[in-house]
PDB file of C-alpha atoms in Angstrom:
ATOM      1  CA  MET A   1      84.495 115.873  94.298  1.00 37.00           C
ATOM      2  CA  TYR A   2      85.848 112.754  92.572  1.00 39.00           C
ATOM      3  CA  LYS A   3      86.296 109.458  94.463  1.00 37.00           C
ATOM      4  CA  ILE A   4      89.440 107.870  94.978  1.00 37.00           C
ATOM      5  CA  MET A   5      91.018 104.786  95.967  1.00 38.00           C
ATOM      6  CA  ILE A   6      95.113 103.836  96.903  1.00 35.00           C
ATOM      7  CA  LEU A   7      98.132 102.785  96.232  1.00 34.00           C
ATOM      8  CA  SER A   8      98.026  98.642  97.059  1.00 37.00           C
ATOM      9  CA  ALA A   9      99.047  95.050  97.483  1.00 33.00           C
ATOM     10  CA  THR A  10      98.277  91.892  96.201  1.00 32.00           C
ATOM     11  CA  ILE A  11      96.405  88.704  96.309  1.00 30.00           C
ATOM     12  CA  LEU A  12      93.340  89.810  94.647  1.00 31.00           C
ATOM     13  CA  LEU A  13      90.078  89.686  96.844  1.00 31.00           C
ATOM     14  CA  GLY A  14      87.118  87.803  95.670  1.00 33.00           C
ATOM     15  CA  GLY A  15      84.314  89.914  94.455  1.00 34.00           C
ATOM     16  CA  PHE A  16      85.725  92.890  93.796  1.00 32.00           C
ATOM     17  CA  VAL A  17      84.479  94.938  90.708  1.00 31.00           C
ATOM     18  CA  VAL A  18      87.136  96.210  88.307  1.00 31.00           C
ATOM     19  CA  LEU A  19      86.539  99.391  86.849  1.00 32.00           C
ATOM     20  CA  LYS A  20      86.971  99.024  82.772  1.00 32.00           C
ATOM     21  CA  ALA A  21      91.388 100.065  81.919  1.00 35.00           C
ATOM     22  CA  THR A  22      91.981 102.276  79.452  1.00 35.00           C
ATOM     23  CA  ARG A  23      95.523 101.801  79.329  1.00 41.00           C
ATOM     24  CA  LYS A  24      97.359  99.072  80.384  1.00 43.00           C
ATOM     25  CA  ALA A  25      95.593  95.594  81.709  1.00 44.00           C
ATOM     26  CA  PRO A  26      97.066  94.238  85.166  1.00 46.00           C
ATOM     27  CA  ALA A  27      99.149  91.051  86.066  1.00 48.00           C
ATOM     28  CA  ALA A  28      97.709  87.533  86.013  1.00 48.00           C
ATOM     29  CA  PRO A  29      98.044  86.742  89.815  1.00 49.00           C
ATOM     30  CA  VAL A  30     101.181  84.806  90.452  1.00 47.00           C
ATOM     31  CA  ASP A  31     100.149  80.834  91.473  1.00 47.00           C
ATOM     32  CA  HIS A  32     101.912  80.690  94.587  1.00 42.00           C
ATOM     33  CA  HIS A  33     101.460  76.607  94.620  1.00 41.00           C
ATOM     34  CA  LYS A  34     104.006  76.700  92.178  1.00 43.00           C
ATOM     35  CA  THR A  35     108.257  75.706  92.805  1.00 38.00           C
ATOM     36  CA  LYS A  36     109.494  78.997  92.873  1.00 44.00           C
ATOM     37  CA  SER A  37     112.144  77.816  91.026  1.00 45.00           C
ATOM     38  CA  LEU A  38     110.465  77.792  87.474  1.00 40.00           C
ATOM     39  CA  SER A  39     113.072  77.471  84.970  1.00 40.00           C
ATOM     40  CA  GLY A  40     114.857  74.689  87.316  1.00 44.00           C
ATOM     41  CA  GLN A  41     117.920  77.474  86.647  1.00 58.00           C
ATOM     42  CA  PRO A  42     120.202  77.667  90.351  1.00 60.00           C
ATOM     43  CA  ALA A  43     120.866  81.427  91.378  1.00 70.00           C
ATOM     44  CA  GLY A  44     123.508  80.066  93.143  1.00 76.00           C
ATOM     45  CA  ASN A  45     125.727  83.067  95.505  1.00 87.00           C
ATOM     46  CA  SER A  46     125.266  86.262  93.283  1.00 92.00           C
ATOM     47  CA  ALA A  47     124.005  89.818  93.442  1.00 95.00           C
ATOM     48  CA  TRP A  48     121.439  91.225  90.780  1.00 96.00           C
ATOM     49  CA  GLN A  49     120.587  94.224  89.952  1.00 98.00           C
ATOM     50  CA  LEU A  50     116.628  95.700  89.164  1.00 98.00           C
ATOM     51  CA  LEU A  51     115.959  96.909  86.246  1.00 98.00           C
ATOM     52  CA  PRO A  52     114.009  99.060  86.680  1.00 98.00           C
ATOM     53  CA  GLN A  53     112.216 100.215  83.168  1.00 97.00           C
ATOM     54  CA  ALA A  54     111.594  95.855  82.754  1.00 97.00           C
ATOM     55  CA  SER A  55     109.627  96.117  86.261  1.00 98.00           C
ATOM     56  CA  GLU A  56     106.517  97.678  87.625  1.00 97.00           C
ATOM     57  CA  ILE A  57     103.914  97.538  90.863  1.00 98.00           C
ATOM     58  CA  GLN A  58     100.669  96.824  89.819  1.00 98.00           C
ATOM     59  CA  TRP A  59      97.803  98.517  92.522  1.00 98.00           C
ATOM     60  CA  LYS A  60      94.099  97.731  93.061  1.00 97.00           C
ATOM     61  CA  ALA A  61      91.474  99.247  95.714  1.00 95.00           C
ATOM     62  CA  SER A  62      88.035  99.236  96.616  1.00 94.00           C
ATOM     63  CA  TYR A  63      85.066 101.250  98.115  1.00 91.00           C
ATOM     64  CA  ILE A  64      83.167  99.114 100.701  1.00 89.00           C
ATOM     65  CA  THR A  65      80.548  99.009  98.835  1.00 87.00           C
ATOM     66  CA  GLY A  66      82.254  97.849  95.312  1.00 88.00           C
ATOM     67  CA  GLY A  67      83.810  99.341  92.302  1.00 91.00           C
ATOM     68  CA  GLY A  68      87.365 100.706  92.759  1.00 92.00           C
ATOM     69  CA  HIS A  69      90.492 102.271  90.700  1.00 95.00           C
ATOM     70  CA  GLN A  70      93.845 100.453  89.587  1.00 96.00           C
ATOM     71  CA  GLY A  71      96.889 101.950  88.469  1.00 97.00           C
ATOM     72  CA  THR A  72     100.432 101.401  88.811  1.00 98.00           C
ATOM     73  CA  ILE A  73     103.942 102.422  90.674  1.00 98.00           C
ATOM     74  CA  GLY A  74     107.204 102.161  88.831  1.00 98.00           C
ATOM     75  CA  LEU A  75     110.907 101.291  90.461  1.00 98.00           C
ATOM     76  CA  LEU A  76     113.836 103.810  90.378  1.00 98.00           C
ATOM     77  CA  GLY A  77     116.440 100.431  90.999  1.00 97.00           C
ATOM     78  CA  GLY A  78     117.465  98.461  93.802  1.00 97.00           C
ATOM     79  CA  THR A  79     119.504  94.916  94.191  1.00 97.00           C
ATOM     80  CA  LEU A  80     119.553  91.753  95.656  1.00 95.00           C
ATOM     81  CA  GLN A  81     121.531  89.319  96.655  1.00 95.00           C
ATOM     82  CA  THR A  82     121.010  84.796  96.062  1.00 91.00           C
ATOM     83  CA  GLY A  83     122.718  82.011  98.270  1.00 88.00           C
ATOM     84  CA  ASN A  84     122.585  78.528  98.493  1.00 80.00           C
ATOM     85  CA  PHE A  85     119.630  76.438  98.484  1.00 71.00           C
ATOM     86  CA  GLN A  86     117.731  78.704  96.482  1.00 72.00           C
ATOM     87  CA  LEU A  87     117.626  80.820  99.264  1.00 85.00           C
ATOM     88  CA  ILE A  88     117.420  85.166  98.926  1.00 91.00           C
ATOM     89  CA  THR A  89     119.565  86.474 101.265  1.00 93.00           C
ATOM     90  CA  GLY A  90     118.912  90.279 101.080  1.00 95.00           C
ATOM     91  CA  GLY A  91     118.481  92.942  98.936  1.00 96.00           C
ATOM     92  CA  ARG A  92     116.937  96.531  98.877  1.00 96.00           C
ATOM     93  CA  PHE A  93     115.243  98.579  96.130  1.00 94.00           C
ATOM     94  CA  VAL A  94     113.375 101.888  95.739  1.00 98.00           C
ATOM     95  CA  ILE A  95     110.134 102.501  94.870  1.00 98.00           C
ATOM     96  CA  ASP A  96     109.362 106.056  92.851  1.00 98.00           C
ATOM     97  CA  MET A  97     105.887 107.087  94.872  1.00 98.00           C
ATOM     98  CA  ASN A  98     105.892 110.098  92.680  1.00 98.00           C
ATOM     99  CA  SER A  99     105.047 108.205  89.201  1.00 98.00           C
ATOM    100  CA  ILE A 100     101.930 105.743  90.495  1.00 97.00           C
ATOM    101  CA  ARG A 101      99.328 106.771  88.378  1.00 96.00           C
ATOM    102  CA  SER A 102      95.632 105.098  87.946  1.00 95.00           C
ATOM    103  CA  THR A 103      95.247 103.358  84.670  1.00 95.00           C
ATOM    104  CA  ASP A 104      91.617 102.723  84.183  1.00 92.00           C
ATOM    105  CA  LEU A 105      90.297 106.968  83.498  1.00 87.00           C
ATOM    106  CA  PRO A 106      91.558 108.601  81.282  1.00 85.00           C
ATOM    107  CA  ASP A 107      93.504 111.736  82.036  1.00 84.00           C
ATOM    108  CA  GLU A 108      91.099 113.910  80.732  1.00 84.00           C
ATOM    109  CA  ASN A 109      88.366 112.177  82.689  1.00 86.00           C
ATOM    110  CA  GLY A 110      89.167 112.163  85.998  1.00 85.00           C
ATOM    111  CA  GLY A 111      91.736 110.010  85.799  1.00 89.00           C
ATOM    112  CA  LYS A 112      94.597 112.757  85.913  1.00 94.00           C
ATOM    113  CA  ASP A 113      93.153 114.765  89.181  1.00 95.00           C
ATOM    114  CA  LEU A 114      92.819 110.640  90.957  1.00 95.00           C
ATOM    115  CA  ASP A 115      96.482 110.641  90.125  1.00 96.00           C
ATOM    116  CA  GLN A 116      97.251 113.901  91.919  1.00 96.00           C
ATOM    117  CA  HIS A 117      95.229 113.033  94.709  1.00 96.00           C
ATOM    118  CA  LEU A 118      97.221 110.477  95.772  1.00 96.00           C
ATOM    119  CA  LYS A 119     100.162 111.970  95.926  1.00 97.00           C
ATOM    120  CA  SER A 120      99.082 114.624  97.459  1.00 97.00           C
ATOM    121  CA  ASP A 121      98.759 114.420 101.537  1.00 96.00           C
ATOM    122  CA  ASP A 122      95.689 112.622 101.833  1.00 95.00           C
ATOM    123  CA  PHE A 123      97.187 109.360 100.639  1.00 96.00           C
ATOM    124  CA  PHE A 124     101.356 109.594  99.739  1.00 97.00           C
ATOM    125  CA  ALA A 125     102.560 112.827 100.210  1.00 97.00           C
ATOM    126  CA  THR A 126     104.872 112.113  97.811  1.00 98.00           C
ATOM    127  CA  GLY A 127     106.463 116.063  97.611  1.00 97.00           C
ATOM    128  CA  ARG A 128     107.706 114.960 100.984  1.00 97.00           C
ATOM    129  CA  PHE A 129     108.235 111.436 100.529  1.00 98.00           C
ATOM    130  CA  PRO A 130     109.410 110.450  97.216  1.00 98.00           C
ATOM    131  CA  THR A 131     110.168 107.154  97.560  1.00 98.00           C
ATOM    132  CA  ALA A 132     109.136 104.289  99.651  1.00 98.00           C
ATOM    133  CA  THR A 133     111.839 101.633 100.336  1.00 98.00           C
ATOM    134  CA  PHE A 134     111.213  97.449 100.627  1.00 97.00           C
ATOM    135  CA  ALA A 135     114.757  96.132 103.181  1.00 97.00           C
ATOM    136  CA  VAL A 136     115.118  92.871 102.408  1.00 96.00           C
ATOM    137  CA  SER A 137     115.745  90.304 105.054  1.00 94.00           C
ATOM    138  CA  GLY A 138     115.585  86.876 103.919  1.00 93.00           C
ATOM    139  CA  SER A 139     113.792  84.373 102.304  1.00 92.00           C
ATOM    140  CA  THR A 140     111.966  81.092 103.479  1.00 87.00           C
ATOM    141  CA  PRO A 141     112.925  77.733 101.708  1.00 79.00           C
ATOM    142  CA  PHE A 142     109.444  76.542 100.939  1.00 71.00           C
ATOM    143  CA  VAL A 143     106.687  76.625  98.200  1.00 66.00           C
ATOM    144  CA  PRO A 144     104.893  78.392  98.247  1.00 71.00           C
ATOM    145  CA  ALA A 145     108.625  80.370  99.378  1.00 88.00           C
ATOM    146  CA  ASN A 146     107.941  84.248 100.844  1.00 94.00           C
ATOM    147  CA  ILE A 147     110.738  86.759 100.738  1.00 93.00           C
ATOM    148  CA  THR A 148     110.349  88.560 104.029  1.00 95.00           C
ATOM    149  CA  GLY A 149     112.518  92.503 105.043  1.00 96.00           C
ATOM    150  CA  ASN A 150     110.350  96.196 105.894  1.00 97.00           C
ATOM    151  CA  LEU A 151     108.467  98.330 103.763  1.00 98.00           C
ATOM    152  CA  SER A 152     109.542 102.017 104.608  1.00 98.00           C
ATOM    153  CA  LEU A 153     106.255 104.027 103.465  1.00 97.00           C
ATOM    154  CA  LYS A 154     105.456 107.778 104.201  1.00 97.00           C
ATOM    155  CA  GLY A 155     108.128 108.245 107.133  1.00 96.00           C
ATOM    156  CA  VAL A 156     106.406 104.671 108.757  1.00 98.00           C
ATOM    157  CA  SER A 157     108.809 101.296 108.704  1.00 98.00           C
ATOM    158  CA  GLN A 158     106.408  98.441 109.358  1.00 98.00           C
ATOM    159  CA  PRO A 159     107.745  94.753 108.834  1.00 97.00           C
ATOM    160  CA  LEU A 160     106.244  92.805 106.051  1.00 97.00           C
ATOM    161  CA  THR A 161     106.095  89.369 104.604  1.00 95.00           C
ATOM    162  CA  VAL A 162     106.597  89.144 100.493  1.00 93.00           C
ATOM    163  CA  PRO A 163     104.927  85.416  99.353  1.00 93.00           C
ATOM    164  CA  PHE A 164     106.529  84.939  95.477  1.00 91.00           C
ATOM    165  CA  VAL A 165     107.773  82.808  93.025  1.00 90.00           C
ATOM    166  CA  TRP A 166     110.672  83.794  90.840  1.00 88.00           C
ATOM    167  CA  HIS A 167     112.947  82.237  88.150  1.00 88.00           C
ATOM    168  CA  VAL A 168     116.270  82.253  86.319  1.00 90.00           C
ATOM    169  CA  GLN A 169     116.064  83.290  82.691  1.00 89.00           C
ATOM    170  CA  ASN A 170     120.472  83.150  81.370  1.00 87.00           C
ATOM    171  CA  ASP A 171     121.165  86.438  83.331  1.00 91.00           C
ATOM    172  CA  THR A 172     117.881  87.699  84.586  1.00 95.00           C
ATOM    173  CA  LEU A 173     116.149  86.870  87.720  1.00 94.00           C
ATOM    174  CA  ILE A 174     112.169  88.209  87.608  1.00 94.00           C
ATOM    175  CA  VAL A 175     110.230  87.353  90.734  1.00 93.00           C
ATOM    176  CA  GLN A 176     106.689  87.667  91.495  1.00 94.00           C
ATOM    177  CA  ALA A 177     104.109  87.982  93.324  1.00 94.00           C
ATOM    178  CA  ASN A 178     101.236  88.693  95.120  1.00 94.00           C
ATOM    179  CA  LEU A 179     100.099  90.089  98.530  1.00 95.00           C
ATOM    180  CA  THR A 180      97.773  92.629 100.158  1.00 97.00           C
ATOM    181  CA  ILE A 181      98.555  95.265 102.756  1.00 97.00           C
ATOM    182  CA  ASP A 182      96.416  97.172 105.295  1.00 97.00           C
ATOM    183  CA  ARG A 183      97.036 101.253 104.392  1.00 96.00           C
ATOM    184  CA  THR A 184      96.444 102.009 107.943  1.00 95.00           C
ATOM    185  CA  GLN A 185      99.477 100.872 108.950  1.00 97.00           C
ATOM    186  CA  TRP A 186     101.731 103.257 107.051  1.00 97.00           C
ATOM    187  CA  GLY A 187      99.439 105.827 108.500  1.00 95.00           C
ATOM    188  CA  ILE A 188      96.897 106.504 105.373  1.00 95.00           C
ATOM    189  CA  ASN A 189      93.613 106.804 106.905  1.00 93.00           C
ATOM    190  CA  TYR A 190      91.977 108.983 104.469  1.00 92.00           C
ATOM    191  CA  HIS A 191      88.483 108.055 104.435  1.00 90.00           C
ATOM    192  CA  SER A 192      89.385 104.833 105.768  1.00 90.00           C
ATOM    193  CA  GLU A 193      87.018 102.009 107.210  1.00 87.00           C
ATOM    194  CA  GLY A 194      87.377 102.884 111.391  1.00 70.00           C
ATOM    195  CA  ILE A 195      87.455 106.285 110.721  1.00 55.00           C
ATOM    196  CA  LEU A 196      84.107 107.010 108.314  1.00 49.00           C
ATOM    197  CA  SER A 197      82.398 103.209 108.243  1.00 54.00           C
ATOM    198  CA  ALA A 198      78.999 105.064 109.686  1.00 48.00           C
ATOM    199  CA  VAL A 199      78.498 106.303 106.422  1.00 55.00           C
ATOM    200  CA  LYS A 200      78.984 103.458 104.086  1.00 53.00           C
ATOM    201  CA  ASP A 201      78.926 105.314 100.623  1.00 53.00           C
ATOM    202  CA  GLY A 202      82.553 107.009  99.606  1.00 74.00           C
ATOM    203  CA  VAL A 203      84.275 105.039 102.285  1.00 90.00           C
ATOM    204  CA  ILE A 204      87.672 103.338 101.157  1.00 92.00           C
ATOM    205  CA  SER A 205      88.495  99.343 101.958  1.00 93.00           C
ATOM    206  CA  ASN A 206      91.807  99.363 104.088  1.00 94.00           C
ATOM    207  CA  LYS A 207      92.983  96.422 102.500  1.00 96.00           C
ATOM    208  CA  VAL A 208      94.683  97.054  99.052  1.00 97.00           C
ATOM    209  CA  ASP A 209      96.148  94.481  96.872  1.00 97.00           C
ATOM    210  CA  LEU A 210      99.374  94.827  94.772  1.00 97.00           C
ATOM    211  CA  VAL A 211     101.180  92.289  92.104  1.00 97.00           C
ATOM    212  CA  LEU A 212     104.761  92.661  91.497  1.00 96.00           C
ATOM    213  CA  GLN A 213     106.756  91.817  88.585  1.00 96.00           C
ATOM    214  CA  LEU A 214     110.191  93.045  89.232  1.00 97.00           C
ATOM    215  CA  ARG A 215     113.711  91.336  86.701  1.00 97.00           C
ATOM    216  CA  PHE A 216     117.256  91.391  87.821  1.00 97.00           C
ATOM    217  CA  GLY A 217     120.098  91.311  86.014  1.00 97.00           C
ATOM    218  CA  ARG A 218     123.132  89.310  87.287  1.00 95.00           C
ATOM    219  CA  MET A 219     126.053  91.415  88.576  1.00 93.00           C
ATOM    220  CA  LYS A 220     129.262  91.119  87.527  1.00 85.00           C
ATOM    221  CA  ALA A 221     132.902  90.502  89.928  1.00 72.00           C
ATOM    222  CA  GLY A 222     133.540  94.827  90.626  1.00 62.00           C
ATOM    223  CA  ASP A 223     130.227  96.646  89.332  1.00 66.00           C
ATOM    224  CA  GLY A 224     128.630  98.602  92.310  1.00 58.00           C
ATOM    225  CA  CYS A 225     126.053  97.946  94.329  1.00 51.00           C
TER     226      CYS A 225
END
């Protein structure tokens, strides 16, 4: 039976063994020590609409004995609001859990089976929970900056703090973020460390790495949210 991994979360773990990607290389990690307003253009008091086709979440997960899988998840839509002092004041975006896929295995070499397993009740149960949402409550003004909010995944909502950098190019707001989440906080316990720690082979780390690459277009007066 193939071994699989799950979705994820971000700051890349040292010593993680990356399987060679045959579809799309993962994005480079974000340097959170850089200023969050990289372009120097202020966002101001604005509303921003997510550009789903230009946005993506990348995930990595590992076995506790080494090795693992990686892939991508798409987004359906969302908005952000920015205010004075370069703060993100609110927002919400929707993640398309049925779009989850691996990028390290060809379809004919186990990739399709892995993708289906990720959508099963062992992991994200996308038949019952086709979307996940992140509701933004605000951000800090410090460097590195953090977005705070609640991630609702597989019917469970948990608070989440996401370190991020951002910059504005004309009327496009670009947000990049790295984070690591504990999947068991959202009830994703398949082959987790606490359950099968006595059987090391096949145990999947509870920690999942995520890289977010999000683009938003500035909304004009009269546009709907």
